[in-house]
């Protein structure tokens, strides 16, 4: 469940919930709608009016935090998003 106020992601393999801030939800949504991490960062940078470097850092922070919690997801392309995916 993802909303503008934040959200939660259920890892169906483990049954664990991960709770997200509104900013993290935004990062997850652009990741899931993008083919590459770089493309997600471009969309994120444009949406928030920040530099590409800051956007890639924000995107990687979210993916790292979720991956460390054991959460994985697949983008529309079927590729897993993880830190370093490009």
Coordinates of N, CA and C in Angstrom, one line a residue:
X1 N 0.8 -1.2 0.0 CA 0.0 0.0 0.0 C 0.9 1.2 0.0
X2 N 0.8 2.0 -1.0 CA 1.6 3.2 -1.2 C 0.7 4.4 -1.4
X3 N 0.9 5.5 -0.6 CA 0.1 6.7 -0.8 C 1.1 7.9 -0.7
X4 N 0.5 9.1 -0.9 CA 1.4 10.3 -0.8 C 1.8 10.6 0.7
X5 N 1.1 10.0 1.6 CA 1.4 10.2 3.0 C 2.4 9.1 3.6
X6 N 2.8 8.2 2.7 CA 3.7 7.1 3.1 C 3.1 5.8 2.7
X7 N 3.7 4.8 3.3 CA 3.1 3.5 2.8 C 3.8 2.3 3.5
X8 N 3.4 1.2 3.1 CA 4.0 -0.1 3.6 C 4.1 -1.1 2.5
X9 N 5.1 -1.9 2.5 CA 5.3 -2.9 1.5 C 5.4 -4.3 2.2
X10 N 4.6 -5.2 1.8 CA 4.6 -6.5 2.3 C 5.5 -7.4 1.5
X11 N 6.5 -8.0 2.1 CA 7.3 -9.0 1.4 C 6.5 -10.3 1.5
X12 N 6.0 -10.8 0.4 CA 5.2 -12.0 0.4 C 5.9 -13.2 0.8
X13 N 7.2 -13.2 0.6 CA 8.0 -14.4 0.9 C 8.3 -14.5 2.4
X14 N 8.5 -13.4 3.1 CA 8.8 -13.4 4.5 C 7.6 -13.1 5.4
X15 N 6.6 -12.4 4.8 CA 5.5 -11.9 5.6 C 5.8 -10.6 6.4
X16 N 6.9 -10.0 6.1 CA 7.3 -8.8 6.9 C 6.8 -7.6 6.1
X17 N 6.4 -6.6 6.9 CA 6.0 -5.3 6.4 C 7.2 -4.3 6.5
X18 N 7.4 -3.5 5.6 CA 8.4 -2.4 5.6 C 7.6 -1.1 5.5
X19 N 7.8 -0.2 6.4 CA 7.1 1.1 6.4 C 7.9 2.2 5.7
X20 N 7.3 3.0 4.9 CA 8.0 4.0 4.1 C 7.5 5.4 4.4
X21 N 8.4 6.3 4.3 CA 8.1 7.7 4.4 C 7.5 8.2 3.1
X22 N 6.9 9.3 3.0 CA 6.4 9.8 1.7 C 7.5 9.9 0.6
X23 N 8.7 10.3 1.0 CA 9.8 10.5 0.1 C 10.2 9.1 -0.4
X24 N 10.3 8.1 0.5 CA 10.6 6.7 0.1 C 9.6 6.2 -0.9
X25 N 8.3 6.4 -0.6 CA 7.2 6.0 -1.5 C 7.5 6.5 -2.9
X26 N 7.8 7.8 -3.0 CA 8.0 8.4 -4.3 C 9.2 7.7 -5.0
X27 N 10.2 7.4 -4.3 CA 11.4 6.7 -4.9 C 11.0 5.4 -5.4
X28 N 10.3 4.6 -4.6 CA 9.8 3.3 -5.0 C 9.0 3.3 -6.2
X29 N 8.0 4.3 -6.2 CA 7.1 4.4 -7.4 C 7.9 4.7 -8.7
X30 N 8.9 5.6 -8.6 CA 9.7 5.8 -9.9 C 10.5 4.6 -10.2
X31 N 11.0 3.9 -9.2 CA 11.8 2.7 -9.5 C 11.0 1.7 -10.2
X32 N 9.8 1.5 -9.7 CA 8.9 0.4 -10.3 C 8.4 0.8 -11.7
X33 N 8.4 2.1 -12.0 CA 8.0 2.5 -13.3 C 9.1 2.7 -14.3
X34 N 10.3 2.5 -13.8 CA 11.5 2.7 -14.7 C 12.2 1.4 -15.1
X35 N 12.9 1.5 -16.1 CA 13.7 0.3 -16.6 C 15.1 0.3 -15.9
X36 N 15.7 1.4 -15.7 CA 17.0 1.5 -15.0 C 17.0 2.4 -13.8
X37 N 18.0 2.3 -13.0 CA 18.1 3.1 -11.8 C 18.4 4.6 -12.3
X38 N 19.2 4.7 -13.4 CA 19.4 6.1 -13.9 C 18.2 6.8 -14.4
X39 N 17.3 6.0 -15.1 CA 16.0 6.6 -15.5 C 15.2 7.0 -14.3
X40 N 15.2 6.2 -13.3 CA 14.4 6.5 -12.1 C 14.9 7.8 -11.5
X41 N 16.3 7.9 -11.4 CA 16.9 9.1 -10.9 C 16.5 10.4 -11.7
X42 N 16.5 10.2 -13.0 CA 16.1 11.4 -13.8 C 14.7 11.8 -13.5
X43 N 13.8 10.9 -13.4 CA 12.4 11.2 -13.1 C 12.3 11.8 -11.7
X44 N 13.0 11.3 -10.8 CA 13.0 11.7 -9.4 C 13.5 13.2 -9.3
X45 N 14.6 13.4 -10.0 CA 15.3 14.7 -10.0 C 14.3 15.8 -10.6
X46 N 13.7 15.4 -11.7 CA 12.7 16.3 -12.3 C 11.6 16.6 -11.4
X47 N 11.0 15.6 -10.8 CA 9.9 15.8 -9.9 C 10.2 16.7 -8.7
X48 N 11.4 16.6 -8.1 CA 11.7 17.3 -6.9 C 12.6 18.5 -7.2
X49 N 13.0 18.7 -8.4 CA 13.9 19.9 -8.8 C 15.3 19.8 -8.1
X50 N 15.8 18.6 -8.1 CA 17.2 18.4 -7.5 C 18.1 17.9 -8.5
X51 N 19.4 17.9 -8.2 CA 20.4 17.4 -9.2 C 20.3 15.9 -9.4
X52 N 20.8 15.5 -10.5 CA 20.8 14.0 -10.8 C 21.6 13.3 -9.8
X53 N 22.8 13.9 -9.3 CA 23.6 13.2 -8.3 C 22.8 13.0 -7.0
X54 N 22.1 14.0 -6.6 CA 21.3 13.9 -5.4 C 20.2 12.9 -5.5
X55 N 19.6 12.9 -6.7 CA 18.5 11.9 -7.0 C 19.0 10.5 -6.9
X56 N 20.1 10.2 -7.6 CA 20.7 8.9 -7.6 C 21.0 8.5 -6.2
X57 N 21.6 9.4 -5.4 CA 21.9 9.1 -4.0 C 20.6 8.7 -3.2
X58 N 19.6 9.5 -3.4 CA 18.3 9.3 -2.7 C 17.7 7.9 -3.1
X59 N 17.7 7.6 -4.4 CA 17.2 6.4 -4.9 C 18.0 5.2 -4.3
X60 N 19.3 5.3 -4.3 CA 20.1 4.2 -3.8 C 20.0 4.1 -2.3
X61 N 19.7 5.1 -1.6 CA 19.5 5.0 -0.1 C 18.2 4.2 0.1
X62 N 17.2 4.5 -0.6 CA 15.9 3.7 -0.4 C 16.1 2.3 -0.8
X63 N 16.7 2.0 -2.0 CA 16.9 0.6 -2.4 C 17.8 -0.2 -1.4
X64 N 18.8 0.5 -0.9 CA 19.7 -0.2 0.0 C 19.0 -0.5 1.3
X65 N 18.2 0.5 1.8 CA 17.5 0.2 3.1 C 16.5 -0.9 2.9
X66 N 15.7 -0.9 1.8 CA 14.8 -2.0 1.6 C 15.4 -3.3 1.4
X67 N 16.5 -3.3 0.6 CA 17.2 -4.6 0.4 C 17.8 -5.2 1.7
X68 N 18.3 -4.3 2.5 CA 18.8 -4.7 3.8 C 17.7 -5.3 4.7
X69 N 16.5 -4.8 4.5 CA 15.4 -5.4 5.2 C 14.8 -6.7 4.6
X70 N 15.4 -7.0 3.5 CA 15.0 -8.2 2.8 C 13.9 -8.1 1.8
X71 N 13.5 -6.8 1.5 CA 12.5 -6.5 0.5 C 13.1 -6.5 -0.9
X72 N 12.5 -7.2 -1.8 CA 12.9 -7.1 -3.2 C 11.6 -6.9 -4.0
X73 N 11.8 -6.3 -5.2 CA 10.7 -6.0 -6.0 C 11.1 -6.2 -7.5
X74 N 10.2 -6.3 -8.3 CA 10.5 -6.3 -9.8 C 9.9 -5.1 -10.4
X75 N 10.6 -4.5 -11.3 CA 10.1 -3.3 -12.1 C 9.2 -3.9 -13.2
X76 N 8.6 -2.9 -13.9 CA 7.7 -3.4 -15.0 C 8.5 -4.1 -16.1
X77 N 9.8 -3.9 -16.1 CA 10.6 -4.6 -17.1 C 10.9 -6.1 -16.6
X78 N 10.5 -6.4 -15.4 CA 10.8 -7.7 -14.8 C 12.1 -7.8 -14.1
X79 N 12.9 -6.7 -14.2 CA 14.2 -6.7 -13.6 C 14.1 -6.3 -12.1
X80 N 14.9 -6.9 -11.3 CA 14.9 -6.6 -9.8 C 15.5 -5.2 -9.7
X81 N 15.0 -4.4 -8.8 CA 15.7 -3.2 -8.5 C 16.5 -3.5 -7.2
X82 N 17.8 -3.1 -7.3 CA 18.7 -3.2 -6.2 C 19.7 -2.1 -6.4
X83 N 20.5 -1.9 -5.3 CA 21.5 -0.9 -5.4 C 22.5 -1.3 -6.5
X84 N 22.8 -0.3 -7.3 CA 23.8 -0.6 -8.4 C 23.2 -1.1 -9.7
X85 N 21.8 -1.3 -9.7 CA 21.2 -1.7 -11.0 C 21.2 -0.5 -11.9
X86 N 21.6 -0.8 -13.1 CA 21.6 0.4 -14.1 C 21.1 -0.1 -15.4

